[in-house]
């Protein structure tokens, strides 16, 4: 997993064809570790790589979906390509919002990510500054 | 201790104008009391000399077994004489409501399910006739055979609408009550607007089964057993499925709850994917839908008492219980630490139960 090195708050992370649906990769943007995730429907998300619990690197845990429940006692699979799971205590986070699936207001950082000319950019500046939040559109 | 010292000591104790006692044991003079309420085909199961089994091997080196030695009437076992109960509990302690919890769990038999179902029904008819009609201060708990959950649900429907019942009583069980097979019981309780109560019996074993000594069992058995059911009910989503259901853990301790709340939430954070039906942290369900009765109280200082209540989630979590007529009875006057704030005493000994049981 290569990390783009940059001190700029906005950086090109990779080409869009280098990150397939369901894949994720670690990037370094302005010295912050950012986990770039592409859901199964192709949407890009960028989140902080540190678990808010004890700081474990989320890039070492899973990325995919998880169990959801339509009714008490029943399992189904959902949130496909939208969940990162911490390698230490299995805390799960929704990359769309950064929020822990168990709630309690625990969350990971989320960052702006967009595609320009088939290149994927991430900004660790204030969210929404570029008006392109969480979009695969260029 | 001289009489004067005792009086002075008592003067320091919290008092209250009226109390609700959430754990009072009415007892049958003998199992034969149920014969008038049992269909003829079951009489021969009892006429042979069978008695309700306790499955309890420990010798009881106490003054009067599990009874308060001064509460055993000449006519039968402790708790079998209403007049004595009135004289020793209801009148002197200004009991506004006493919730009868029996100590009869046909599920403890583990066998002969139809006989167990018949015993449960007979017991409900017996307390309706012999107890609930006798004094307006008494409320009842629906007896069910947990080995046959469908029949238990039907029994709850049969008697649930009768005046005076406030809860369905579940005894010990070596399968967690959260498991789906027990859903007919919770569904029926919810349908009938009844609370659920869980109470230990001699079948409440520890994580090691039955330890060698009675002193070990009494320290661990009821606590570990009912802790297991609390975690089962919460994790399996019973309280999510029935958000208005109220569950009371009776005579199984309460000072351990802060630890369990932290631990159950910690495990939910890591294992949410196994219990995705929970929409709240487990402790939120417990705060919303579970209460605990006070007896048997450990000897706490007032500071310890109020601190633990705070860690449990607040002074709404605890309901006074005496466990009359058993030997580990807690007096509402003397069983609580001196110098508790009056509003805490009032809530624990009266108002919490009034609200919880909709009295």
XYZ file of C-alpha atoms in Angstrom:
497
model
C 0.000 0.000 0.000
C 1.733 3.175 -1.144
C 1.066 6.533 0.361
C 1.263 9.772 -1.511
C 3.653 12.133 0.288
C 2.563 15.738 0.518
C 2.422 18.659 2.879
C -0.372 20.281 0.886
C -3.814 20.066 2.451
C -5.126 18.792 -0.867
C -3.349 16.031 -2.696
C -3.741 13.616 -5.558
C -3.845 10.151 -4.015
C -4.032 7.826 -7.007
C -5.642 7.297 -10.355
C -9.293 6.211 -10.264
C -8.390 3.042 -12.162
C -5.951 2.094 -9.370
C -8.773 1.674 -6.837
C -11.494 -0.741 -7.791
C -14.930 -1.019 -6.155
C -14.619 -2.648 -2.739
C -10.957 -1.682 -2.380
C -9.259 0.771 -0.060
C -5.789 2.227 0.264
C -3.860 4.333 2.708
C -2.726 7.808 1.724
C -0.716 10.491 3.475
C -2.176 13.958 3.010
C -0.510 16.846 4.851
C 1.061 14.218 7.093
C -2.316 12.793 8.006
C -3.086 9.168 7.391
C -6.209 8.983 5.268
C -8.005 5.789 4.339
C -9.419 6.082 0.845
C -12.328 3.666 0.395
C -14.331 2.835 -2.715
C -17.672 1.194 -2.055
C -19.058 -1.605 -4.211
C -21.181 0.902 -6.134
C -18.044 2.879 -6.957
C -18.509 5.812 -4.567
C -15.339 7.191 -2.994
C -14.982 7.963 0.700
C -12.010 9.237 2.662
C -11.766 8.744 6.408
C -9.139 9.089 9.090
C -7.028 6.003 9.582
C -6.932 6.149 13.398
C -9.564 4.398 15.486
C -10.914 6.832 18.119
C -10.835 4.046 20.702
C -7.127 3.312 21.131
C -5.611 4.665 17.925
C -5.215 1.416 15.999
C -4.632 1.757 12.224
C -7.945 1.052 10.477
C -6.088 0.176 7.248
C -5.062 -3.075 8.950
C -8.665 -4.068 9.593
C -11.452 -5.070 7.257
C -13.349 -3.049 4.686
C -16.664 -4.307 3.403
C -20.175 -4.718 4.743
C -21.597 -6.059 7.962
C -24.662 -7.591 9.496
C -27.816 -5.559 9.733
C -31.138 -6.762 11.076
C -34.571 -6.321 9.513
C -36.192 -7.537 12.743
C -35.095 -8.817 16.146
C -33.507 -12.234 15.804
C -32.877 -12.026 12.031
C -29.628 -11.304 10.235
C -29.026 -9.878 6.835
C -25.988 -8.419 5.078
C -25.833 -4.749 4.334
C -23.743 -1.604 4.102
C -21.633 -3.393 1.524
C -18.401 -1.532 0.899
C -19.320 1.099 3.468
C -17.845 -0.277 6.692
C -14.300 -0.215 8.005
C -13.532 -2.414 10.967
C -10.768 -1.797 13.473
C -8.143 -4.554 13.610
C -7.999 -4.452 17.416
C -11.463 -4.408 19.033
C -13.629 -4.760 15.943
C -15.267 -1.380 16.257
C -17.122 -0.736 12.995
C -17.471 2.645 11.291
C -19.721 3.773 8.459
C -17.414 5.494 5.940
C -20.324 7.590 4.659
C -20.683 9.416 7.968
C -17.675 8.326 10.019
C -20.019 7.186 12.784
C -19.519 3.995 14.771
C -22.228 1.440 13.985
C -22.764 1.003 17.740
C -23.503 4.722 18.130
C -22.616 6.560 21.338
C -21.348 9.478 19.237
C -18.048 7.723 18.514
C -16.711 8.497 15.059
C -13.742 8.673 12.748
C -12.819 11.716 10.703
C -14.255 12.090 7.215
C -12.588 14.068 4.423
C -13.544 15.532 1.063
C -12.660 13.292 -1.845
C -13.267 13.830 -5.578
C -12.099 12.798 -9.027
C -10.558 15.166 -11.569
C -9.341 13.902 -14.934
C -9.339 10.310 -13.621
C -7.224 11.287 -10.607
C -8.512 10.944 -7.040
C -7.978 13.946 -4.768
C -8.407 14.220 -1.009
C -8.519 17.388 1.050
C -7.889 17.376 4.780
C -9.004 20.978 5.028
C -12.436 21.959 6.358
C -15.195 19.701 5.031
C -17.173 20.838 1.998
C -14.794 23.704 1.221
C -14.590 22.623 -2.390
C -18.257 21.647 -2.646
C -17.411 18.167 -3.813
C -17.912 16.126 -0.662
C -17.934 12.358 -0.961
C -18.444 12.332 -4.692
C -16.898 10.297 -7.406
C -17.936 12.940 -9.904
C -15.372 15.240 -11.452
C -27.030 -4.424 73.292
C -29.418 -2.811 75.751
C -32.966 -1.898 74.829
C -32.126 1.793 75.011
C -29.214 1.428 72.598
C -31.422 -0.428 70.176
C -34.053 2.273 70.337
C -31.446 4.980 69.734
C -30.046 3.042 66.825
C -33.455 2.631 65.329
C -34.160 6.345 65.676
C -31.329 6.998 63.225
C -32.824 4.764 60.610
C -34.767 5.997 57.620
C -38.507 5.743 57.984
C -41.273 6.102 55.540
C -44.998 6.520 55.833
C -45.894 3.702 53.484
C -43.918 1.142 51.562
C -44.296 -1.202 48.631
C -42.669 -4.578 49.190
C -41.699 -6.192 45.875
C -40.831 -9.657 47.176
C -43.158 -11.392 49.630
C -43.449 -15.153 49.603
C -46.818 -16.746 50.058
C -46.467 -20.476 50.503
C -48.761 -23.459 50.230
C -49.347 -25.391 53.468
C -48.414 -28.359 51.277
C -48.667 -29.290 47.630
C -52.019 -30.860 48.495
C -53.477 -27.353 48.691
C -53.593 -27.484 44.884
C -55.759 -30.617 44.668
C -59.067 -28.702 44.584
C -57.736 -26.780 41.579
C -56.294 -29.738 39.688
C -58.107 -31.945 37.194
C -58.655 -35.443 38.506
C -56.036 -37.033 36.284
C -53.279 -35.219 38.143
C -54.347 -36.224 41.638
C -52.640 -39.579 41.441
C -49.333 -37.816 40.693
C -49.639 -36.136 44.096
C -51.567 -38.720 46.110
C -48.573 -41.022 45.861
C -46.735 -38.686 48.247
C -44.974 -36.493 45.719
C -44.074 -33.033 46.879
C -42.755 -29.979 45.129
C -39.048 -30.755 44.821
C -36.308 -28.323 45.667
C -33.483 -30.359 44.156
C -31.292 -28.844 46.804
C -28.696 -31.087 48.342
C -27.214 -28.713 50.886
C -27.810 -29.295 54.535
C -29.129 -26.054 55.972
C -27.289 -25.290 59.216
C -29.545 -22.329 59.966
C -32.110 -21.826 62.702
C -35.177 -22.695 60.615
C -34.033 -23.725 57.164
C -34.651 -20.902 54.737
C -37.364 -19.431 56.960
C -37.189 -16.655 59.500
C -37.387 -18.669 62.683
C -40.105 -16.436 64.149
C -42.217 -16.633 60.993
C -43.039 -20.332 61.030
C -46.685 -20.867 62.021
C -47.798 -24.014 63.808
C -50.033 -24.856 60.880
C -47.390 -25.171 58.176
C -44.337 -23.633 56.532
C -43.359 -19.979 56.817
C -45.447 -17.841 54.502
C -48.445 -20.148 54.572
C -50.385 -18.194 57.210
C -51.809 -14.895 55.995
C -52.695 -13.696 59.471
C -49.105 -14.075 60.605
C -47.888 -12.270 57.479
C -50.246 -9.412 58.244
C -49.114 -9.307 61.856
C -45.379 -9.464 61.098
C -45.131 -7.556 57.821
C -48.166 -5.779 56.396
C -49.363 -3.932 59.492
C -46.164 -3.030 61.380
C -44.300 -1.790 58.300
C -47.205 0.145 56.754
C -47.104 -1.967 53.632
C -49.395 -0.314 51.106
C -48.810 -3.034 48.526
C -47.113 -6.416 48.909
C -46.227 -8.204 45.707
C -46.580 -11.927 46.207
C -43.816 -13.764 44.407
C -44.479 -17.340 45.597
C -41.570 -19.728 45.519
C -43.263 -22.228 43.257
C -41.657 -22.814 39.910
C -43.081 -25.835 38.072
C -40.333 -25.244 35.526
C -37.850 -26.393 38.161
C -39.140 -29.936 37.624
C -37.600 -29.963 34.131
C -39.824 -32.985 33.373
C -43.495 -33.934 32.822
C -44.453 -30.742 31.028
C -48.209 -31.317 31.055
C -48.147 -31.961 34.799
C -46.108 -28.763 35.200
C -48.621 -26.801 33.130
C -51.474 -28.116 35.285
C -49.606 -27.216 38.474
C -49.002 -23.676 37.235
C -52.689 -23.186 36.440
C -53.746 -24.691 39.748
C -51.348 -22.427 41.611
C -52.765 -19.340 39.905
C -56.284 -20.378 40.808
C -55.164 -21.079 44.369
C -53.574 -17.645 44.929
C -56.537 -15.962 43.249
C -58.914 -17.692 45.647
C -56.860 -17.987 48.803
C -54.698 -14.868 48.776
C -55.571 -12.073 46.365
C -59.194 -12.028 47.492
C -58.166 -11.775 51.126
C -56.556 -8.355 51.382
C -56.522 -5.403 48.993
C -52.835 -4.840 49.750
C -51.816 -8.062 47.986
C -50.815 -8.384 44.329
C -49.965 -11.573 42.504
C -47.406 -13.005 40.098
C -48.562 -15.333 37.347
C -47.056 -18.795 37.797
C -45.974 -20.472 34.539
C -44.184 -23.622 33.471
C -41.211 -22.308 31.512
C -40.514 -25.755 30.053
C -43.540 -25.308 27.803
C -43.414 -21.685 26.614
C -46.517 -21.963 24.394
C -48.561 -23.262 27.321
C -47.042 -20.592 29.543
C -48.225 -17.936 27.101
C -51.710 -19.450 27.115
C -51.747 -19.465 30.916
C -50.754 -15.788 30.974
C -53.680 -15.077 28.655
C -55.994 -17.150 30.877
C -55.274 -15.306 34.125
C -53.593 -12.098 33.008
C -56.747 -10.054 32.958
C -57.710 -11.038 36.502
C -57.505 -8.223 39.000
C -54.414 -8.182 41.133
C -51.733 -9.689 38.912
C -48.822 -7.403 38.182
C -46.197 -9.674 36.655
C -45.272 -13.065 35.241
C -42.780 -14.930 37.409
C -39.858 -16.775 35.851
C -37.660 -19.041 37.930
C -34.182 -20.361 37.238
C -33.433 -21.986 33.933
C -30.248 -23.277 32.403
C -31.143 -21.838 29.002
C -31.096 -18.059 28.683
C -34.576 -16.547 28.598
C -33.553 -14.345 25.700
C -33.580 -17.323 23.354
C -36.362 -17.356 20.794
C -38.062 -20.424 22.255
C -39.227 -18.309 25.227
C -40.744 -15.584 23.099
C -44.347 -16.779 23.696
C -43.897 -15.874 27.378
C -42.668 -12.339 26.709
C -45.233 -11.834 23.966
C -48.039 -12.826 26.317
C -46.743 -10.639 29.136
C -46.547 -7.671 26.769
C -49.990 -8.456 25.359
C -51.507 -8.515 28.838
C -49.687 -5.457 30.156
C -47.854 -7.512 32.766
C -44.291 -7.056 33.942
C -41.828 -9.942 34.033
C -40.165 -10.921 37.303
C -37.183 -13.222 37.644
C -36.504 -14.861 40.968
C -33.933 -17.471 41.968
C -34.706 -20.775 43.582
C -32.600 -23.715 44.651
C -32.093 -24.369 40.925
C -30.147 -21.135 40.507
C -26.733 -22.662 40.048
C -23.408 -20.883 39.729
C -21.035 -20.879 36.776
C -19.468 -23.948 38.415
C -22.774 -25.636 39.051
C -23.276 -26.294 42.746
C -20.157 -25.423 44.742
C -19.442 -27.637 47.698
C -20.531 -25.258 50.436
C -23.852 -23.547 51.000
C -21.914 -20.389 51.923
C -20.408 -20.416 48.427
C -23.760 -21.012 46.749
C -25.458 -18.216 48.666
C -22.711 -15.803 47.663
C -22.785 -16.691 43.983
C -25.776 -18.773 42.895
C -28.632 -16.277 42.619
C -26.309 -13.506 41.427
C -24.485 -15.381 38.675
C -27.617 -17.158 37.534
C -29.743 -14.058 37.134
C -26.877 -12.043 35.668
C -26.802 -14.654 32.915
C -30.503 -14.173 32.206
C -30.172 -10.388 32.222
C -27.443 -10.519 29.589
C -29.437 -13.088 27.592
C -32.622 -11.018 27.560
C -30.807 -7.849 26.551
C -28.458 -9.309 23.917
C -31.171 -11.356 22.218
C -33.232 -8.222 21.787
C -36.248 -9.043 23.965
C -36.313 -5.444 25.191
C -35.966 -4.112 21.640
C -38.815 -6.330 20.469
C -41.044 -5.312 23.399
C -40.091 -1.728 24.207
C -42.847 -1.355 26.800
C -42.011 -4.579 28.650
C -40.708 -4.159 32.203
C -38.458 -6.763 33.792
C -37.598 -6.975 37.482
C -34.656 -8.939 38.853
C -35.685 -10.076 42.298
C -33.505 -11.300 45.172
C -30.378 -11.570 43.078
C -28.445 -8.524 44.268
C -27.951 -5.152 42.631
C -24.632 -3.716 43.752
C -22.971 -5.693 40.947
C -24.899 -3.885 38.233
C -22.387 -1.084 37.467
C -19.793 -3.654 36.433
C -22.263 -5.491 34.240
C -23.405 -2.281 32.533
C -19.841 -1.370 31.605
C -19.038 -4.849 30.464
C -22.151 -5.425 28.364
C -21.668 -2.104 26.565
C -17.993 -2.854 25.977
C -18.857 -6.154 24.342
C -21.636 -4.618 22.283
C -19.157 -2.147 20.804
C -16.976 -5.011 19.618
C -19.642 -7.581 18.738
C -22.459 -5.429 17.379
C -22.304 -7.494 14.195
C -23.589 -10.495 16.137
C -26.525 -8.604 17.673
C -27.419 -6.134 14.912
C -31.020 -5.935 16.129
C -29.992 -3.786 19.079
C -30.555 -0.123 18.297
C -29.259 1.217 21.596
C -26.306 0.443 23.842
C -27.356 -2.479 26.060
C -27.174 -0.344 29.197
C -29.825 1.955 27.728
C -32.273 -0.955 27.533
C -31.507 -1.879 31.136
C -32.013 1.673 32.349
C -35.275 1.865 30.411
C -36.816 -1.523 31.086
C -35.127 -3.309 33.993
C -35.272 -2.788 37.763
C -33.777 -4.589 40.742
C -35.098 -5.374 44.201
C -33.104 -4.387 47.250
C -32.976 -7.565 49.333
C -30.597 -9.180 50.187
C -28.807 -5.945 51.046
C -25.145 -5.890 51.804
C -24.211 -3.646 54.739
C -23.417 -0.403 52.960
C -22.731 3.091 54.193
C -25.094 5.781 52.944
C -22.330 7.084 50.681
C -21.711 3.665 49.195
C -25.436 3.144 48.700
C -26.033 6.394 46.850
C -22.791 6.089 44.856
C -23.733 2.643 43.579
C -27.236 3.821 42.722
C -25.689 6.616 40.685
C -23.419 4.171 38.855
C -26.452 1.968 38.198
C -28.125 4.825 36.362
C -30.056 6.563 39.113
C -32.239 6.071 42.158
C -35.138 4.916 39.962
C -33.396 1.546 39.418
C -34.069 0.007 42.845
C -37.275 -1.299 44.446
C -37.550 -2.206 48.114
C -38.130 -5.860 48.957
C -38.168 -7.656 52.283
C -38.223 -11.309 51.183
C -40.613 -12.049 54.044
C -40.754 -14.716 55.536
C -37.253 -15.878 54.738
C -34.331 -15.758 57.100
C -32.428 -13.148 55.118
C -35.386 -10.743 55.501
C -34.536 -7.035 55.230
C -36.449 -4.653 57.431
C -37.405 -1.404 55.683
C -36.497 0.345 58.931
C -33.237 -1.391 59.739
C -31.993 -2.938 56.533
C -30.950 0.350 54.960
C -27.967 2.503 55.916
C -28.614 5.322 58.319
C -28.608 8.877 56.988
C -29.802 8.097 53.484
C -31.397 11.160 51.903
C -35.135 11.089 52.578
C -36.029 11.430 48.905
C -33.917 8.387 48.030
C -35.619 6.341 50.743
C -39.022 7.480 49.557
C -38.296 6.514 45.953
C -36.706 3.162 46.713
C -39.201 2.079 49.349
C -42.338 3.426 47.722
C -42.566 5.558 44.617
C -40.371 3.512 42.261
C -42.512 0.409 42.714
C -45.735 2.421 42.499
C -44.642 3.643 39.082
C -43.016 0.410 37.912
C -45.974 -1.854 38.720
C -48.533 0.847 37.850
C -50.061 0.541 41.330
